[in-house]
Short mmCIF file of C-alpha atoms and ligand atoms in Angstrom, two decimals:
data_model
loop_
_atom_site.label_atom_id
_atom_site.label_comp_id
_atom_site.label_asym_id
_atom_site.label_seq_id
_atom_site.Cartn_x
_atom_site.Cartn_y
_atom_site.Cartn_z
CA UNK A 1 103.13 58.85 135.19
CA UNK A 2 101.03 55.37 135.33
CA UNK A 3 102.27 53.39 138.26
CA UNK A 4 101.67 49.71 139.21
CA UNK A 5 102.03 48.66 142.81
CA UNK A 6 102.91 44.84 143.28
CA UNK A 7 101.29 42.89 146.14
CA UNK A 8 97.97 42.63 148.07
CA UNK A 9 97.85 42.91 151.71
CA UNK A 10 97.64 46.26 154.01
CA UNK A 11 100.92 47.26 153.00
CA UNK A 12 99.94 47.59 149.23
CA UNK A 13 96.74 49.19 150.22
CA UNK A 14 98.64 52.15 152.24
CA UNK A 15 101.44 52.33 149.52
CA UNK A 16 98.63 52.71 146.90
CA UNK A 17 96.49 54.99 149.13
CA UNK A 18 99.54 57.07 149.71
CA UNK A 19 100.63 57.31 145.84
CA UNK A 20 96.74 58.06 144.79
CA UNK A 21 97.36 61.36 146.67
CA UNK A 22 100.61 62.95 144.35
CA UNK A 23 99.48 65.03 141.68
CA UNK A 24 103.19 63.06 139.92
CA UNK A 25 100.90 59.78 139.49
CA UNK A 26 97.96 59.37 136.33
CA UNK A 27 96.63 56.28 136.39
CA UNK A 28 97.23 53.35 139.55
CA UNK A 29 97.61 49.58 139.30
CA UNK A 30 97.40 47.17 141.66
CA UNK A 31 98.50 43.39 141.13
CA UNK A 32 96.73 41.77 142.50
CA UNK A 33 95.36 44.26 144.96
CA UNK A 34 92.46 43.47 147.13
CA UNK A 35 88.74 45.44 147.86
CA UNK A 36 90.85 48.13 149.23
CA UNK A 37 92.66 49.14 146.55
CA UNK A 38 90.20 48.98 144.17
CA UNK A 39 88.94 52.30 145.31
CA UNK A 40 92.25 53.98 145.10
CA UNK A 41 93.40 52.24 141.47
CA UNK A 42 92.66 49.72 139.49
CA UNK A 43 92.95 46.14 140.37
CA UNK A 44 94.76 43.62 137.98
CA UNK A 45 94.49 39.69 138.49
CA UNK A 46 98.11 38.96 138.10
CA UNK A 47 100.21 36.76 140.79
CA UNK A 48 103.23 38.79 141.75
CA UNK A 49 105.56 36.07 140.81
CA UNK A 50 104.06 36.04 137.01
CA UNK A 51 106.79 38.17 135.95
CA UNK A 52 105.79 37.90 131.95
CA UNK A 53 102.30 38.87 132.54
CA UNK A 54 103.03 41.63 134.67
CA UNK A 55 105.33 43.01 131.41
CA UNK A 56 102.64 42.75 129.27
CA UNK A 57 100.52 44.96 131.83
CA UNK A 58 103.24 47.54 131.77
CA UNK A 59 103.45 47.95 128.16
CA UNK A 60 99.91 47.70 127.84
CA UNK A 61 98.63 50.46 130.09
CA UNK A 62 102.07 52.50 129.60
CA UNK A 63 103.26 51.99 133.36
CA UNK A 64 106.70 53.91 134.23
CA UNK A 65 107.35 52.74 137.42
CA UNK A 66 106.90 49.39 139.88
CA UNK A 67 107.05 49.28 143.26
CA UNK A 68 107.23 46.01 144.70
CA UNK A 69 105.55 45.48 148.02
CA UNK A 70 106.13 41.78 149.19
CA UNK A 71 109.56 40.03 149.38
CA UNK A 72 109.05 36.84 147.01
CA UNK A 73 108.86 38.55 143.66
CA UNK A 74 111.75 40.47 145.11
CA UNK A 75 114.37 36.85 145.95
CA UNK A 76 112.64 36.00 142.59
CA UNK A 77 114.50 38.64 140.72
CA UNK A 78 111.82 41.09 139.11
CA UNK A 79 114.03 43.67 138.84
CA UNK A 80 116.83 41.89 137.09
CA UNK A 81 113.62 40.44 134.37
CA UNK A 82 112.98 44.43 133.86
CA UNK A 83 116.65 45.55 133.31
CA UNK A 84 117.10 42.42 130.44
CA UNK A 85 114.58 42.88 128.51
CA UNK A 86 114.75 45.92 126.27
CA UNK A 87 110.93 46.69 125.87
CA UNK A 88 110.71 47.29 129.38
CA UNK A 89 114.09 48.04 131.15
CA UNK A 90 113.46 52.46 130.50
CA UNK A 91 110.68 51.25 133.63
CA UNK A 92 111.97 52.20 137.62
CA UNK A 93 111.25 48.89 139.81
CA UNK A 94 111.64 50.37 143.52
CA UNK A 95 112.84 47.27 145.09
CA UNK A 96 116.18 45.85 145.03
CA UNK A 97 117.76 43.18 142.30
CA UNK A 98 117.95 39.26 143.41
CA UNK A 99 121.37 39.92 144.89
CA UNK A 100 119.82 42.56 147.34
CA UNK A 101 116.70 41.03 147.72
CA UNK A 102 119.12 37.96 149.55
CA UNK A 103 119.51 39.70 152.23
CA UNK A 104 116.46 38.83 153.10
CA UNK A 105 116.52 35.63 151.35
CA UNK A 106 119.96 34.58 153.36
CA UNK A 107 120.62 34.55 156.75
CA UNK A 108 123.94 33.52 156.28
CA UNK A 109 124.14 36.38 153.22
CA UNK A 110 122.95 39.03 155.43
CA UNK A 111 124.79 37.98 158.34
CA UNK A 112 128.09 38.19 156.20
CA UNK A 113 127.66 41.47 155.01
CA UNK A 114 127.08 42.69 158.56
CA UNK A 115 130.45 41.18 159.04
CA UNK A 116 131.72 42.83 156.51
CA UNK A 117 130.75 46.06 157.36
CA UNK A 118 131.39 45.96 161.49
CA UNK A 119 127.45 46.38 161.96
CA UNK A 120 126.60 45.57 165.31
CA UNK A 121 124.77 41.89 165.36
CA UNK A 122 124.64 38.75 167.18
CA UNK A 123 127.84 36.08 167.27
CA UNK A 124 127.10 33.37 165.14
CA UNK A 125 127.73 30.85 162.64
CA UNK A 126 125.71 28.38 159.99
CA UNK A 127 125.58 25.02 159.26
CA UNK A 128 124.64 22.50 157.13
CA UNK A 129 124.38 18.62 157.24
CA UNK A 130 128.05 18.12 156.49
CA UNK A 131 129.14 19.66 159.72
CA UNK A 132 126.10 19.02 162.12
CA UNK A 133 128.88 17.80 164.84
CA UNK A 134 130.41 21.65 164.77
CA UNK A 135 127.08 22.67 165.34
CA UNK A 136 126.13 20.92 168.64
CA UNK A 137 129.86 21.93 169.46
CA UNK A 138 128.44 25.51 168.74
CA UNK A 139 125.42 25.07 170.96
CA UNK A 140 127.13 23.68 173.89
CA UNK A 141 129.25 27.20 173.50
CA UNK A 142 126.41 29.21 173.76
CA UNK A 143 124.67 29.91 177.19
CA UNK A 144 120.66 29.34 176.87
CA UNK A 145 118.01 30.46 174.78
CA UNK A 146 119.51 29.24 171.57
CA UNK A 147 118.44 30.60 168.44
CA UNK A 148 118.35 28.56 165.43
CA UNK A 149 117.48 30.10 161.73
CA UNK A 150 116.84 28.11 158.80
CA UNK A 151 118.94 30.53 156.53
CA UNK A 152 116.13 30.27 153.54
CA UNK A 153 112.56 32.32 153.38
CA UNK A 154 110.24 30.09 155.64
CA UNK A 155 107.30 32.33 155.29
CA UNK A 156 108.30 33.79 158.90
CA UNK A 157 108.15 30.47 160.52
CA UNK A 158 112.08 29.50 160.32
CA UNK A 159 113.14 30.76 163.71
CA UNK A 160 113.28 28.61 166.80
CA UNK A 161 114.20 29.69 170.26
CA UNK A 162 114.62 27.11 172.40
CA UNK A 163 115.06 27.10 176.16
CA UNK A 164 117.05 23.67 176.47
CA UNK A 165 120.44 22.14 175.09
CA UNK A 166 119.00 18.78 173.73
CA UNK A 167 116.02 20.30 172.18
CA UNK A 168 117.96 22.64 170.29
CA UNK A 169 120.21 20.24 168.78
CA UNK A 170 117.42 17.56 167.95
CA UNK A 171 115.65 20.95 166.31
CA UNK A 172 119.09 21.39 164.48
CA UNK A 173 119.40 17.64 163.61
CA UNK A 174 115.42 18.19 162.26
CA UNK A 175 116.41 21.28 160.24
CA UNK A 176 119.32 19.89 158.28
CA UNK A 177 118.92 16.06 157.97
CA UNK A 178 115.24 16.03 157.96
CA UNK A 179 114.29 19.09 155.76
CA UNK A 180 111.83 20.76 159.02
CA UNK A 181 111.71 23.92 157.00
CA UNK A 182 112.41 22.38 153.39
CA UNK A 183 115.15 23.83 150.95
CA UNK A 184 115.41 26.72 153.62
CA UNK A 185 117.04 25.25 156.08
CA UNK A 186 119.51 23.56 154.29
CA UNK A 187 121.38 25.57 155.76
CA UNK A 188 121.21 26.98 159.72
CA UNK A 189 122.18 29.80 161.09
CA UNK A 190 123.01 29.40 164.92
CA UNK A 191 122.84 32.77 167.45
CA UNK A 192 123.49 34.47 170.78
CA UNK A 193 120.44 35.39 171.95
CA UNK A 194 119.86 38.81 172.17
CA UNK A 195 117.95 40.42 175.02
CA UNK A 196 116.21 44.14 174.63
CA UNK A 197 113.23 45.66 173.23
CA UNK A 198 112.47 45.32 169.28
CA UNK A 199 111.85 47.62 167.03
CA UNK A 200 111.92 48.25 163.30
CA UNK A 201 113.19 51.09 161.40
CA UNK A 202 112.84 51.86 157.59
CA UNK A 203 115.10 52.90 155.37
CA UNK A 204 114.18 54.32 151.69
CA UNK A 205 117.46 54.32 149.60
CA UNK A 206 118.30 55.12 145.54
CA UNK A 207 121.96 52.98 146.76
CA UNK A 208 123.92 56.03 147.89
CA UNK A 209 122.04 58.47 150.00
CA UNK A 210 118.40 57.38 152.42
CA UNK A 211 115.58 58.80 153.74
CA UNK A 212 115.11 57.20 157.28
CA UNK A 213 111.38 56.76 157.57
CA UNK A 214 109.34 56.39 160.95
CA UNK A 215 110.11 53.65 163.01
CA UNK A 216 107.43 51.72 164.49
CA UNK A 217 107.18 48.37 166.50
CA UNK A 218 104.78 46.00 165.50
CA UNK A 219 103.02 43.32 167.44
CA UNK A 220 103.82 39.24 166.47
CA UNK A 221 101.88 37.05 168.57
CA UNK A 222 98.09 36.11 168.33
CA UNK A 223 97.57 36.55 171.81
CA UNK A 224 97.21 39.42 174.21
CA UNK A 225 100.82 39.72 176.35
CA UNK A 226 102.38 38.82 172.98
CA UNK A 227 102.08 35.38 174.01
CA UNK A 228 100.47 32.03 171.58
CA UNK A 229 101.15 31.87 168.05
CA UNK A 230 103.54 33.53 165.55
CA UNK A 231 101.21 35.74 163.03
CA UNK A 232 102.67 38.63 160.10
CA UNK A 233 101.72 40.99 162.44
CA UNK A 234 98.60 42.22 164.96
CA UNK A 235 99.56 45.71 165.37
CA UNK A 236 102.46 48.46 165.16
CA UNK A 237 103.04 51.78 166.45
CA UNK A 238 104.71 55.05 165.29
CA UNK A 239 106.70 56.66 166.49
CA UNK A 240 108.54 54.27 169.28
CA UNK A 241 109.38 56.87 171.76
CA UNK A 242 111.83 55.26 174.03
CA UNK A 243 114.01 55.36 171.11
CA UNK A 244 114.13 58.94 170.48
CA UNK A 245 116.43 59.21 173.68
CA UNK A 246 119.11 58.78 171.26
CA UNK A 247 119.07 55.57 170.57
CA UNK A 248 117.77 56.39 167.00
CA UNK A 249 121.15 58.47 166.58
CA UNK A 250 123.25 55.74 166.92
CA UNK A 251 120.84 53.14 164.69
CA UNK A 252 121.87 56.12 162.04
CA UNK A 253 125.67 55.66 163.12
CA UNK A 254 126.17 52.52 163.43
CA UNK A 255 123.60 50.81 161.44
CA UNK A 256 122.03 52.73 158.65
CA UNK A 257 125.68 54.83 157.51
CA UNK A 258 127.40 51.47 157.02
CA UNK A 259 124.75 49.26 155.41
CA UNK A 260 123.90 51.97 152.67
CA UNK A 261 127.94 52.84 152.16
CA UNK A 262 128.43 48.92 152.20
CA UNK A 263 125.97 48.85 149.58
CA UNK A 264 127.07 51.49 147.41
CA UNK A 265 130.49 50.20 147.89
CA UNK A 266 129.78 46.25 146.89
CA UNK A 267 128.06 47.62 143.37
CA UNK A 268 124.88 46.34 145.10
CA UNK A 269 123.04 49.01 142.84
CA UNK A 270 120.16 48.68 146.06
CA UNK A 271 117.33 50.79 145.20
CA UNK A 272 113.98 50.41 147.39
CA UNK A 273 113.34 49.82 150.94
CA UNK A 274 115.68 48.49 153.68
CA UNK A 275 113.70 47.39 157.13
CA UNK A 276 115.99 46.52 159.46
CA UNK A 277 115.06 44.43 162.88
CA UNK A 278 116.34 45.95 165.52
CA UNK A 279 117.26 44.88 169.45
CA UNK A 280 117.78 47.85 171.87
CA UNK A 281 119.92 46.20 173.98
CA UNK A 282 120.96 48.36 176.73
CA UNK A 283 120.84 51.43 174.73
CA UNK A 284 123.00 49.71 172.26
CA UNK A 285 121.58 48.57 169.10
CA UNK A 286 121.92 45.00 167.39
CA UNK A 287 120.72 44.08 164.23
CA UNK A 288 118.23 41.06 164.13
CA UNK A 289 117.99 41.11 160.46
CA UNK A 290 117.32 43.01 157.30
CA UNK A 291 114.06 42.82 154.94
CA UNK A 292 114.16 44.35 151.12
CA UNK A 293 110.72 45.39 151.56
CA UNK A 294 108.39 47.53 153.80
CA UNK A 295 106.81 46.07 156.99
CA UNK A 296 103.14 44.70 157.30
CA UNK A 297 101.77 46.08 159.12
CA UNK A 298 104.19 48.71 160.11
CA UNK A 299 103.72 49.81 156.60
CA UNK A 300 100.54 51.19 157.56
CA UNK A 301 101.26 52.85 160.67
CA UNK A 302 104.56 54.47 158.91
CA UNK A 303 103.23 55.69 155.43
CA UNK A 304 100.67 58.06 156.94
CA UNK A 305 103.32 59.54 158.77
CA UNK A 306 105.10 60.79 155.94
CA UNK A 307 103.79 64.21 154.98
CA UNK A 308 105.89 64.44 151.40
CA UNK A 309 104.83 62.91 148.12
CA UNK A 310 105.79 59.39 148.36
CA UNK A 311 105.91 59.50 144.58
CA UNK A 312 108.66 62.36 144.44
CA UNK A 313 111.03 60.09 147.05
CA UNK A 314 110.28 57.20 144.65
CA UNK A 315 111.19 59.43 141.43
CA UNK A 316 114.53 60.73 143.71
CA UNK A 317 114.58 56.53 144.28
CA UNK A 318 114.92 55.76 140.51
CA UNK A 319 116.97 58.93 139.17
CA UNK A 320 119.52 58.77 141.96
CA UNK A 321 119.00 62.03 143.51
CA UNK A 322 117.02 60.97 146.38
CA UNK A 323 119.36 63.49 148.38
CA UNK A 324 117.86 66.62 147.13
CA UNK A 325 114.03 65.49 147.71
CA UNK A 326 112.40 67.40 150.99
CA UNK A 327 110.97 64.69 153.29
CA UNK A 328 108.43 65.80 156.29
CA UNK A 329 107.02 63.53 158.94
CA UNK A 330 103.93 64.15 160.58
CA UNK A 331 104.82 64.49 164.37
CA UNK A 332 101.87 62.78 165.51
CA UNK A 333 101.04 58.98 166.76
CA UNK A 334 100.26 56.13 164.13
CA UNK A 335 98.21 52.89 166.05
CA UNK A 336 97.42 50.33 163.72
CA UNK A 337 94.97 47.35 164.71
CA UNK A 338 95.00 44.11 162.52
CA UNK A 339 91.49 42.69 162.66
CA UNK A 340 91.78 38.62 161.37
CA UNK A 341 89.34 35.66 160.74
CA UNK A 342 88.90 34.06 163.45
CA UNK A 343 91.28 31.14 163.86
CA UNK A 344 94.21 33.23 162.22
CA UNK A 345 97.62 32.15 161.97
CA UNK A 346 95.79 28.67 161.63
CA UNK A 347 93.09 27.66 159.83
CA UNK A 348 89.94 30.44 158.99
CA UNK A 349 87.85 30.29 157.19
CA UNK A 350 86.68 32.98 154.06
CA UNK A 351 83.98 34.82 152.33
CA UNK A 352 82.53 36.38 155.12
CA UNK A 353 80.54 39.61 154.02
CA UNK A 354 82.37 42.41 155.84
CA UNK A 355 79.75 45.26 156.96
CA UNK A 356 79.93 48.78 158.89
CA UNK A 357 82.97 50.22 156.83
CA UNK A 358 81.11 53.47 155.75
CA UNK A 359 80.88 54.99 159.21
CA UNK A 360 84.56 54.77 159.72
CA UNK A 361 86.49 57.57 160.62
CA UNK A 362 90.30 56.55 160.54
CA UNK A 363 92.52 55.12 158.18
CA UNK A 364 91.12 51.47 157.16
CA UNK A 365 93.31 49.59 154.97
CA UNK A 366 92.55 46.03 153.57
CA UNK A 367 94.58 43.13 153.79
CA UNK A 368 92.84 40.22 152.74
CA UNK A 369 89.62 41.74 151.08
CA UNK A 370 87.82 40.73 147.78
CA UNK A 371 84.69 42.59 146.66
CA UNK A 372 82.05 40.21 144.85
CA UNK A 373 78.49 41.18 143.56
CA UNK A 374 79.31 45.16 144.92
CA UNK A 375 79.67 43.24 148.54
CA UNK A 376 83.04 43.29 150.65
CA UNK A 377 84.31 39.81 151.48
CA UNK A 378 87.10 38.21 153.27
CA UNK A 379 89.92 36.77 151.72
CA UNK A 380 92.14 35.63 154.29
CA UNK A 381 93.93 35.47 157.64
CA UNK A 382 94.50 39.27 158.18
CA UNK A 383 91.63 41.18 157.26
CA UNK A 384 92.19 45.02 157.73
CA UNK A 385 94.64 46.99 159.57
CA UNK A 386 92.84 50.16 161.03
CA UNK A 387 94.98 53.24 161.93
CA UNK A 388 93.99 56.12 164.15
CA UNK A 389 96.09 58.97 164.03
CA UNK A 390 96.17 61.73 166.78
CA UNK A 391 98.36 63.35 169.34
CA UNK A 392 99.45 60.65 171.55
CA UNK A 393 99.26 56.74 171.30
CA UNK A 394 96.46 56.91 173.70
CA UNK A 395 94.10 58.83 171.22
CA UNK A 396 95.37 57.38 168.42
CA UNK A 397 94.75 53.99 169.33
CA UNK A 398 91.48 54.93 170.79
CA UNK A 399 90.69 55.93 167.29
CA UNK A 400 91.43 52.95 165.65
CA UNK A 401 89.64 50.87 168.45
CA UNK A 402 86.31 53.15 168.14
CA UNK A 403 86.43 52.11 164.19
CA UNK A 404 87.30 48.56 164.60
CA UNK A 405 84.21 47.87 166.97
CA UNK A 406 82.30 49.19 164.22
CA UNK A 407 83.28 46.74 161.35
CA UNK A 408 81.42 44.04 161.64
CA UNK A 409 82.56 40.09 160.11
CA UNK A 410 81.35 36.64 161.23
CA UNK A 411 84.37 35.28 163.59
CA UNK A 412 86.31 38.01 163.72
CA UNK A 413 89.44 38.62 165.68
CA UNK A 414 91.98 41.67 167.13
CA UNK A 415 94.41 42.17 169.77
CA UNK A 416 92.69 44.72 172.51
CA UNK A 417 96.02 45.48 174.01
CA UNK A 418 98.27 47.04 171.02
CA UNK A 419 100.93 49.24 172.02
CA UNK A 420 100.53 47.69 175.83
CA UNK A 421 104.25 47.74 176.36
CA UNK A 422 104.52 51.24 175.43
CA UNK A 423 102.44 52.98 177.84
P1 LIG B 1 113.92 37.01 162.27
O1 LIG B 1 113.13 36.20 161.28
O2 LIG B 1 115.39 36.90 162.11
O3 LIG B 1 113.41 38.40 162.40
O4 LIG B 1 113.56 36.40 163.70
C1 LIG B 1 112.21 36.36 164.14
C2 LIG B 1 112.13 36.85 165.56
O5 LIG B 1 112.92 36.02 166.41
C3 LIG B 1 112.68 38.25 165.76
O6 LIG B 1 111.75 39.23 165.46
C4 LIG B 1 113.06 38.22 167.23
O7 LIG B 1 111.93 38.44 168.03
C5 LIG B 1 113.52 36.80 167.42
N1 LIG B 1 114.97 36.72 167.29
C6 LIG B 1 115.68 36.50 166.17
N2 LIG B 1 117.00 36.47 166.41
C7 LIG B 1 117.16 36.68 167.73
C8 LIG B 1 118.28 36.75 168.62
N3 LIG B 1 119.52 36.59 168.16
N4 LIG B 1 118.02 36.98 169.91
C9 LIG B 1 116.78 37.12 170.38
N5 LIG B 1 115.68 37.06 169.61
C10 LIG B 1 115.85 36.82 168.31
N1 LIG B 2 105.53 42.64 160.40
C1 LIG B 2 106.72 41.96 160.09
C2 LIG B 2 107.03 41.83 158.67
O1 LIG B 2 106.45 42.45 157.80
O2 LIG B 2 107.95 41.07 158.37
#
């Protein structure tokens, strides 16, 4: 079967990577894909959101299935364009419709179905401009940090934790009078702060039974001691051990059984990833939030983990019989070290000739990679994720450290201290 993978980062490079492998898959897309990809596939300059273009793609190269890494095309609704049009609804999309893909797109959405479904989360409750008063009223409830959430996608920017009572509500006041986030926080969702340790766990569904795929925890902030500027991610780690003391058992209980059955039960028709956010609080786990997508860069500390053919589980995705497909995890450690242009999350700069990737050993995957002229060059903030893979974290992130001090860019920039907390 020809399949086209949807996206461009380090997650698309490992799903790609990982599909290249099944004997199930003939000929690989990527849209747009970066230098990475192009050695496992074939690169096609489409924009995920160009919906129409990537149909005539399909039919042109006679592509069965689409997986669809990032989120936007997701809200967007690519899977609803495939099932309307005849020519190419017979096509699997892994990734949910528009109204599963809002449970990313909503906070307030996914926050009410967690309701719905007694899934353990933080108290809150949303606002909007027409009831700001309720809201301070809300935030002089709560005890301190507040959490405010623009309920809209804010490119992972729409979440403020603030430490005192009249910042937070001139942050809420900037949020839904003065547009601080724009259409996406319209709306605001206000929490309990939740204390714990975070981690993310995966969830591959065809809308009735799942595959629960390594966890990892990934690493946010620019800075060594997680401390300076959000980023998309400088790290991640599988497996998380402190929460194989059973605290994965209960996620399964608690969290997984009842958002797949809630699912399946609301006609939700959910067939792709889940990633859930997750706060081990006490033992006890909390849901931060859901994604419809796969995790970058937990992506690529999660796929090589997974010893079956990611292509069968995707087939068991699209037929419904995900149930009867065998699914194998490797037992060992996953480390994955982002390396970024220098300035990263702010502004960097690009087309830096990368050098020293042939003597690699471990598992590089490309983020934001372009090749010109037969030369490797940067193409934005996150440039490759590198994952070691070996017995323990220790090794495995020794590994990825002995292969990231050999790839060479000008300005370059990694975290030294990935997986720090979990030693
Ligand atoms: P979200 O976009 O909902 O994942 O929030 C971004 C980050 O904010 C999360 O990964 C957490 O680190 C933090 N966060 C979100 N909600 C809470 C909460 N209720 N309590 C504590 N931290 C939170
Ligand atoms: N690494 C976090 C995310 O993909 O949202």
């Amino acid at each position: 079967m020809n399949v086209l993978v949807v996206g461009s980062g380090g997650r698309e490079h490992a799903l790609s990577w990982k599909l290249a492998q099944s004997e199930k898959v003939n000929d690989l897309f990527i849209a747009p894909g970066n230098a990475g990809t192009a050695d496992v596939g074939t690169n096609l300059s489409i924009h995920v959101n160009d919906f129409e273009a990537i149909k005539q793609a399909v039919l042109f190269h006679d592509i069965k299935m689409v997986v669809v890494g990032p989120e936007d095309p997701l809200v967007n609704g690519i899977r609803n364009f495939f099932e309307a049009d005849d020519e190419i609804s017979h096509v699997a999309v892994i990734g949910p419709n528009a109204m599963g893909a809002k449970l990313e797109g909503s906070k307030e959405y996914s926050k009410e179905f967690m309701m719905r479904h007694n899934i353990p989360t933080a108290k809150y409750a949303s606002f909007t401009a027409d009831n700001i008063s309720a809201g301070y009223k809300f935030l002089e409830s709560l005890k301190p940090p507040y959490v405010l959430k623009a309920d809209g996608l804010a490119a992972g920017k729409g979440v403020l934790i603030l430490e005192n009572l009249s910042i937070a509500k001139l942050e809420l006041e900037a949020m839904l009078s003065n547009a601080k986030f724009g259409e996406a926080s319209k709306k605001v969702v206000i929490e309990e702060f939740l204390t714990g340790i975070e981690l993310s766990v995966f969830v591959l569904t065809d809308g009735k039974s799942y595959k629960i795929l390594p966890e990892a925890k990934d690493y946010k902030r620019i800075g060594e001691g997680d401390i300076g500027l959000n980023t998309g991610g400088m790290g991640a780690i599988s497996p998380v051990l402190f929460a194989h003391d059973g605290f994965l058992d209960k996620v399964e209980e608690q969290v997984v059984k009842p958002t797949v059955d809630g699912l399946n039960k609301e006609g939700f028709d959910y067939k792709g990833f889940i990633f859930i956010g997750l706060m081990n609080q006490d033992g006890e786990p909390q849901v931060v939030e859901y994604n419809v997508r796969m995790g970058d860069p937990e992506t690529e500390a999660v796929i090589p983990r997974i010893k079956s053919d990611l292509m069968d589980l995707f087939e068991g995705v699209a037929e419904g019989n995900l149930k009867e497909k065998s699914f194998e995890i490797d037992s060992r450690t996953a480390s994955t070290v982002v390396m970024v242009s220098g300035g990263y999350p702010e502004a960097y700069e690009k087309n830096k000739e990368v050098t020293g990737l042939n003597n690699t050993e471990s598992l590089v995957f490309h983020a934001g990679t372009k090749i010109d002229d037969s030369k490797v060059l940067t193409n934005g903030g996150r440039v490759f994720a590198v994952t070691g893979m070996a017995e323990n974290q220790e090794e495995a992130l020794k590994a990825a450290y002995t292969d990231v001090q050999k790839i060479k860019f000008d300005k370059l920039n990694y975290r030294t201290d990935i997986g720090f907390d979990l030693k």
